Amino acid sequence: MIIGTAGHIDHGKTSLVRVLTGVDTDLLKEEKARGISIDLGFAYLPAPDSAVLGFVDVPGHERFIHNMLAGAAGIDFVLLVVAADDGPMPQTREHLAIVELLGIERGLVALTKADLADEARRGEVEDGIRQVLGTTALAKADIVPVSTVSGEGIDALRTMLFEAARSHAVRNDRSRFRMSIDRSFTLPGAGTVVTGTVLSGVVALGERLLVSPSGLPARVRSLHAQNRAAVEGRAGERCALNLSGEGITKDRIARGDVVLDPELHAPADRIDARLRLLEGERKSLGQWTPVRLHHGAAEVGARIVILADEPIAPAAEGYVQLVLERPIAAAAGDRFVVRDTTGRRTLGGGTFLDLRAPSRRRRSPPRLAQLAAHALPEPEQALAALLACSPLHADLSAFARDRALGAGEVDGLVDRLGIVTIAAHRTVLALPAARWQQLKQDLVASLEAFHAENPDLQGIGLERLRLQIAPAMPGASFIAVIQALVRARDLALDGAWVRLPGHAARLQPADARSWERIRPHLGGADRFRPPRVRDIANLLDDSEADVRRLFKLLARMGQLDEIAHDRFFLRDSVAEMVEIMVDLASRAEDGRFTAAGFRDRVNNGRKVAIEILEFFDRHGVTLRHGDLRRINKHRLDLFQRHAEGASADGSDPGRESSPVGRPDFKSGRGREPVLGGFDSLSLPPDLRRSP
């Protein structure tokens, strides 16, 4: 159990810790000279049951409240110190308010300097203490008169602390490791050492960690837990970690940094929170108020965005967004305190809710519903509520990371809530089982309707399909859902087009008859110099617009490629030309060939040969160097006659079909709206990655 002192300056906090533990926590030369605590002090007291109690002695002077806040992070039990000759004073009240804001609910009061007060005075001061404690969590705390001079009450106080430690609930050590750093120094022969309170999880010798928010990698060379050499440190213990690694020095690690499991490294600089303004404030907390934010041992400037129509009144609370001057390492559920910019007054505090707060639509009803879900204290309750909010899914990876949940805890949540998980690129998406079934039904129904209306199209565009499904999902999440259904063979993907597995694009009867008349003119001996759209229209006495429409439709179906404006080649002819270029390159010593050599092989004019080569240049199949070109073997699969691994119906999940059968996706030539609502110029990048 970690015990933190609190109380006004010169009320005897350090003297009391010294008598209880035998350790003088005032180590600084200035502290000795002035007789006051300036920085944090640490001491330890072995208990009869072999446990060790850790003490964090904090300064009481108003100028050093920021140091007091750094020490208050991670304490389990508060020892509120009030001098019998003074009674409650300003810093007594401020320290008590901070203890309340940090959610510390266990403690007792030491009535120090009892030898300087008679019974009447003691009774008077105790009444004043009860009044100050009021309705706080410490309202019923024991008050123990003690004297460091006469020894009165010291043994009784020590016994009460031991009893409190025995009933102390152990912190969660199944979560991932986090430790807030309050000191960083160098020991001769050891190197860099950091100390702090372990907030969650377990750390062991040799473990690799990160220092956040800087991201410095480190390894644990040795460690002490509760002032004893150990092989591991657990949640709720004060630990000293001897760190090694490139860049690890005491100057690179500052008070307020957090050493943690690498999976948790995701610094935040925009955080949604629940904030309570102290009752003693004279005015409400307004929009964009500048404050000093204290979290753990960190202190950073911030601005407050009120997520309501009215300012937060004294003694009231509400949702806010904290916009920080620099990122910090934090976790959802962490407590924080805000003080004014002068550092003289504590304004209030609260709890972090969401570390990935949006900068837009942050006050919309759906967003406020999400915040209400995040505010639930238990992860299981919070996740269940999040999944019930729009958009009816959640990023399980971010949820687990921001709450420092261990792998076992996440698996337990999934099992107990019966949710469906979908692996996406670096994330795991979570959906309620009912929502997953409804989503599949909606997608299949949309595709069935689309195929019935558009039998000549490969499928519907991803973006258009996404917008048809309510509530609309973010693009990355929707792609993850589609990819999961493709892997299960419920849907099929052709590049940016989504279709049902059994669907094959087919022409309307009239278009099929036209294509039968036109196709011979694009093949045979003239396959490398086919007529343009206008020439074919004149030759067959058809409308030029109708021929162009049919060709573009066939290009989307993968039967034609538009090499240049209104010049279409059969897909097989394009593949044959690629083979010719590969042969030309293989015959050259340096693997480069000329446009003239290609022109002669395809028996074409220079103008058409250059158009063909520029088409391949745009698609990266050829790489041009002046008048010479070489083959880029990594792009040849765009034009293979038979792609390896493709199934007969083209439903191979995880393979993206060639985009070259659609409008020229690099040059933009031929780009025009298509019925699918998505063309090859805007292929989603995540579609190219396997989840």
Short mmCIF file of N, CA and C in Angstrom, two decimals, residues 202-294:
data_model
loop_
_atom_site.label_atom_id
_atom_site.label_comp_id
_atom_site.label_asym_id
_atom_site.label_seq_id
_atom_site.Cartn_x
_atom_site.Cartn_y
_atom_site.Cartn_z
N VAL A 202 2.45 -5.74 -14.51
CA VAL A 202 3.64 -6.29 -13.88
C VAL A 202 4.83 -6.02 -14.78
N VAL A 203 5.98 -5.69 -14.17
CA VAL A 203 7.23 -5.51 -14.91
C VAL A 203 8.24 -6.51 -14.37
N ALA A 204 9.05 -7.08 -15.27
CA ALA A 204 10.01 -8.10 -14.87
C ALA A 204 11.39 -7.76 -15.40
N LEU A 205 12.40 -8.37 -14.80
CA LEU A 205 13.78 -8.20 -15.25
C LEU A 205 13.91 -8.57 -16.72
N GLY A 206 14.67 -7.77 -17.46
CA GLY A 206 14.92 -8.04 -18.87
C GLY A 206 13.82 -7.61 -19.80
N GLU A 207 12.70 -7.14 -19.27
CA GLU A 207 11.57 -6.77 -20.12
C GLU A 207 11.88 -5.52 -20.93
N ARG A 208 11.37 -5.49 -22.15
CA ARG A 208 11.56 -4.33 -23.02
C ARG A 208 10.32 -3.44 -22.93
N LEU A 209 10.58 -2.15 -22.70
CA LEU A 209 9.52 -1.18 -22.48
C LEU A 209 9.75 0.03 -23.37
N LEU A 210 8.84 0.98 -23.28
CA LEU A 210 9.00 2.28 -23.94
C LEU A 210 8.79 3.38 -22.92
N VAL A 211 9.52 4.47 -23.10
CA VAL A 211 9.28 5.68 -22.31
C VAL A 211 8.39 6.58 -23.14
N SER A 212 7.21 6.87 -22.63
CA SER A 212 6.23 7.65 -23.37
C SER A 212 6.03 9.00 -22.68
N PRO A 213 5.83 10.11 -23.41
CA PRO A 213 5.46 10.18 -24.82
C PRO A 213 6.61 10.23 -25.81
N SER A 214 7.87 10.23 -25.37
CA SER A 214 8.99 10.36 -26.30
C SER A 214 9.16 9.13 -27.18
N GLY A 215 8.76 7.95 -26.69
CA GLY A 215 8.91 6.73 -27.47
C GLY A 215 10.27 6.08 -27.38
N LEU A 216 11.08 6.45 -26.38
CA LEU A 216 12.41 5.86 -26.22
C LEU A 216 12.30 4.38 -25.83
N PRO A 217 12.94 3.48 -26.55
CA PRO A 217 12.93 2.07 -26.14
C PRO A 217 13.90 1.84 -24.99
N ALA A 218 13.55 0.95 -24.08
CA ALA A 218 14.40 0.69 -22.90
C ALA A 218 14.25 -0.76 -22.49
N ARG A 219 15.26 -1.24 -21.77
CA ARG A 219 15.23 -2.59 -21.21
C ARG A 219 15.50 -2.50 -19.71
N VAL A 220 14.82 -3.33 -18.93
CA VAL A 220 14.96 -3.32 -17.47
C VAL A 220 16.18 -4.17 -17.10
N ARG A 221 17.24 -3.51 -16.64
CA ARG A 221 18.45 -4.23 -16.23
C ARG A 221 18.32 -4.80 -14.82
N SER A 222 17.72 -4.03 -13.94
CA SER A 222 17.47 -4.48 -12.57
C SER A 222 16.34 -3.64 -12.00
N LEU A 223 15.77 -4.09 -10.88
CA LEU A 223 14.67 -3.31 -10.30
C LEU A 223 14.58 -3.55 -8.81
N HIS A 224 14.03 -2.55 -8.13
CA HIS A 224 13.68 -2.64 -6.72
C HIS A 224 12.18 -2.37 -6.61
N ALA A 225 11.50 -3.15 -5.78
CA ALA A 225 10.08 -2.95 -5.51
C ALA A 225 9.91 -2.75 -4.01
N GLN A 226 9.28 -1.64 -3.64
CA GLN A 226 9.09 -1.29 -2.22
C GLN A 226 10.43 -1.31 -1.47
N ASN A 227 11.45 -0.76 -2.15
CA ASN A 227 12.78 -0.59 -1.55
C ASN A 227 13.53 -1.90 -1.35
N ARG A 228 13.13 -2.95 -2.04
CA ARG A 228 13.82 -4.24 -1.96
C ARG A 228 14.15 -4.73 -3.36
N ALA A 229 15.33 -5.34 -3.53
CA ALA A 229 15.69 -5.94 -4.81
C ALA A 229 14.66 -7.01 -5.15
N ALA A 230 14.22 -7.03 -6.40
CA ALA A 230 13.16 -7.95 -6.80
C ALA A 230 13.35 -8.36 -8.25
N VAL A 231 12.64 -9.40 -8.65
CA VAL A 231 12.66 -9.85 -10.04
C VAL A 231 11.46 -9.31 -10.81
N GLU A 232 10.47 -8.78 -10.09
CA GLU A 232 9.33 -8.16 -10.75
C GLU A 232 8.69 -7.13 -9.83
N GLY A 233 8.05 -6.17 -10.44
CA GLY A 233 7.29 -5.16 -9.71
C GLY A 233 5.84 -5.21 -10.14
N ARG A 234 4.93 -5.03 -9.19
CA ARG A 234 3.51 -5.21 -9.48
C ARG A 234 2.73 -3.92 -9.25
N ALA A 235 1.52 -3.90 -9.77
CA ALA A 235 0.65 -2.73 -9.61
C ALA A 235 0.49 -2.41 -8.14
N GLY A 236 0.58 -1.10 -7.81
CA GLY A 236 0.44 -0.65 -6.43
C GLY A 236 1.74 -0.55 -5.68
N GLU A 237 2.85 -0.97 -6.28
CA GLU A 237 4.15 -0.89 -5.61
C GLU A 237 4.95 0.28 -6.16
N ARG A 238 5.78 0.85 -5.26
CA ARG A 238 6.76 1.83 -5.74
C ARG A 238 7.98 1.07 -6.22
N CYS A 239 8.42 1.39 -7.43
CA CYS A 239 9.53 0.66 -8.04
C CYS A 239 10.61 1.62 -8.50
N ALA A 240 11.83 1.12 -8.47
CA ALA A 240 12.98 1.79 -9.07
C ALA A 240 13.48 0.88 -10.18
N LEU A 241 13.49 1.37 -11.42
CA LEU A 241 13.90 0.57 -12.57
C LEU A 241 15.22 1.10 -13.10
N ASN A 242 16.19 0.21 -13.20
CA ASN A 242 17.46 0.54 -13.84
C ASN A 242 17.31 0.24 -15.34
N LEU A 243 17.27 1.29 -16.15
CA LEU A 243 16.97 1.16 -17.57
C LEU A 243 18.23 1.27 -18.42
N SER A 244 18.26 0.54 -19.51
CA SER A 244 19.35 0.65 -20.48
C SER A 244 18.74 0.71 -21.87
N GLY A 245 19.51 1.23 -22.80
CA GLY A 245 19.04 1.33 -24.18
C GLY A 245 19.62 2.55 -24.85
N GLU A 246 19.60 2.55 -26.16
CA GLU A 246 20.14 3.69 -26.91
C GLU A 246 19.32 4.95 -26.61
N GLY A 247 20.00 5.99 -26.20
CA GLY A 247 19.33 7.25 -25.90
C GLY A 247 18.80 7.35 -24.49
N ILE A 248 18.95 6.30 -23.68
CA ILE A 248 18.44 6.33 -22.31
C ILE A 248 19.44 7.05 -21.41
N THR A 249 19.11 8.25 -21.01
CA THR A 249 19.89 9.03 -20.03
C THR A 249 18.92 9.72 -19.11
N LYS A 250 19.40 10.19 -17.97
CA LYS A 250 18.51 10.86 -17.03
C LYS A 250 17.96 12.16 -17.62
N ASP A 251 18.71 12.77 -18.54
CA ASP A 251 18.25 14.03 -19.13
C ASP A 251 17.17 13.81 -20.19
N ARG A 252 17.08 12.59 -20.74
CA ARG A 252 16.07 12.31 -21.76
C ARG A 252 14.75 11.84 -21.14
N ILE A 253 14.77 11.58 -19.84
CA ILE A 253 13.55 11.11 -19.15
C ILE A 253 13.19 12.12 -18.08
N ALA A 254 11.98 12.62 -18.11
CA ALA A 254 11.58 13.69 -17.20
C ALA A 254 10.44 13.24 -16.30
N ARG A 255 10.30 13.94 -15.18
CA ARG A 255 9.14 13.72 -14.32
C ARG A 255 7.87 13.92 -15.15
N GLY A 256 6.95 13.00 -15.02
CA GLY A 256 5.72 13.06 -15.81
C GLY A 256 5.70 12.09 -16.97
N ASP A 257 6.89 11.61 -17.39
CA ASP A 257 6.91 10.56 -18.40
C ASP A 257 6.34 9.27 -17.80
N VAL A 258 5.97 8.35 -18.67
CA VAL A 258 5.45 7.06 -18.23
C VAL A 258 6.24 5.97 -18.93
N VAL A 259 6.75 5.02 -18.16
CA VAL A 259 7.40 3.86 -18.75
C VAL A 259 6.36 2.75 -18.82
N LEU A 260 6.22 2.14 -20.01
CA LEU A 260 5.06 1.28 -20.21
C LEU A 260 5.32 0.17 -21.22
N ASP A 261 4.37 -0.75 -21.28
CA ASP A 261 4.34 -1.79 -22.30
C ASP A 261 4.30 -1.11 -23.67
N PRO A 262 5.14 -1.53 -24.64
CA PRO A 262 5.15 -0.87 -25.95
C PRO A 262 3.79 -0.82 -26.63
N GLU A 263 2.91 -1.78 -26.34
CA GLU A 263 1.58 -1.80 -26.96
C GLU A 263 0.73 -0.61 -26.53
N LEU A 264 1.11 0.04 -25.43
CA LEU A 264 0.30 1.15 -24.91
C LEU A 264 0.77 2.51 -25.40
N HIS A 265 1.86 2.54 -26.14
CA HIS A 265 2.44 3.84 -26.53
C HIS A 265 1.57 4.50 -27.60
N ALA A 266 0.77 5.47 -27.20
CA ALA A 266 -0.07 6.23 -28.11
C ALA A 266 -0.38 7.57 -27.44
N PRO A 267 0.60 8.50 -27.39
CA PRO A 267 0.40 9.77 -26.68
C PRO A 267 -0.83 10.52 -27.20
N ALA A 268 -1.46 11.25 -26.30
CA ALA A 268 -2.70 11.97 -26.63
C ALA A 268 -2.53 13.45 -26.34
N ASP A 269 -3.06 14.29 -27.22
CA ASP A 269 -3.03 15.73 -26.98
C ASP A 269 -4.41 16.38 -27.11
N ARG A 270 -5.42 15.55 -27.29
CA ARG A 270 -6.81 16.04 -27.32
C ARG A 270 -7.65 14.97 -26.64
N ILE A 271 -8.15 15.28 -25.44
CA ILE A 271 -8.78 14.26 -24.59
C ILE A 271 -10.15 14.75 -24.13
N ASP A 272 -11.15 13.91 -24.32
CA ASP A 272 -12.48 14.21 -23.76
C ASP A 272 -12.53 13.68 -22.33
N ALA A 273 -13.15 14.47 -21.46
CA ALA A 273 -13.12 14.13 -20.03
C ALA A 273 -14.39 14.61 -19.34
N ARG A 274 -14.55 14.15 -18.11
CA ARG A 274 -15.62 14.64 -17.22
C ARG A 274 -14.93 15.49 -16.17
N LEU A 275 -15.33 16.75 -16.03
CA LEU A 275 -14.64 17.68 -15.14
C LEU A 275 -15.61 18.26 -14.12
N ARG A 276 -15.16 18.35 -12.87
CA ARG A 276 -15.94 18.99 -11.80
C ARG A 276 -15.21 20.23 -11.32
N LEU A 277 -15.93 21.35 -11.27
CA LEU A 277 -15.37 22.60 -10.77
C LEU A 277 -15.58 22.65 -9.26
N LEU A 278 -14.54 23.08 -8.53
CA LEU A 278 -14.63 23.11 -7.08
C LEU A 278 -15.70 24.09 -6.61
N GLU A 279 -16.28 23.77 -5.47
CA GLU A 279 -17.38 24.57 -4.93
C GLU A 279 -16.94 25.98 -4.57
N GLY A 280 -15.69 26.13 -4.17
CA GLY A 280 -15.24 27.44 -3.72
C GLY A 280 -14.90 28.42 -4.83
N GLU A 281 -15.00 28.01 -6.09
CA GLU A 281 -14.68 28.93 -7.19
C GLU A 281 -15.71 30.06 -7.26
N ARG A 282 -15.22 31.24 -7.61
CA ARG A 282 -16.09 32.42 -7.63
C ARG A 282 -16.88 32.57 -8.92
N LYS A 283 -16.41 31.98 -10.02
CA LYS A 283 -17.12 32.12 -11.29
C LYS A 283 -17.09 30.81 -12.06
N SER A 284 -17.96 30.73 -13.06
CA SER A 284 -18.07 29.51 -13.86
C SER A 284 -16.85 29.35 -14.76
N LEU A 285 -16.67 28.12 -15.21
CA LEU A 285 -15.57 27.80 -16.12
C LEU A 285 -16.06 27.99 -17.54
N GLY A 286 -15.45 28.93 -18.26
CA GLY A 286 -15.91 29.28 -19.59
C GLY A 286 -15.17 28.56 -20.71
N GLN A 287 -15.61 28.85 -21.93
CA GLN A 287 -15.04 28.22 -23.12
C GLN A 287 -13.61 28.66 -23.36
N TRP A 288 -12.74 27.70 -23.69
CA TRP A 288 -11.34 27.93 -24.07
C TRP A 288 -10.51 28.51 -22.92
N THR A 289 -10.90 28.21 -21.69
CA THR A 289 -10.15 28.67 -20.53
C THR A 289 -8.77 28.02 -20.49
N PRO A 290 -7.70 28.80 -20.33
CA PRO A 290 -6.37 28.20 -20.21
C PRO A 290 -6.15 27.69 -18.78
N VAL A 291 -5.54 26.53 -18.65
CA VAL A 291 -5.29 25.93 -17.34
C VAL A 291 -3.95 25.21 -17.37
N ARG A 292 -3.52 24.80 -16.17
CA ARG A 292 -2.39 23.87 -16.03
C ARG A 292 -2.98 22.51 -15.68
N LEU A 293 -2.75 21.53 -16.53
CA LEU A 293 -3.29 20.19 -16.33
C LEU A 293 -2.26 19.33 -15.61
N HIS A 294 -2.68 18.69 -14.53
CA HIS A 294 -1.82 17.77 -13.78
C HIS A 294 -2.39 16.36 -13.91
#
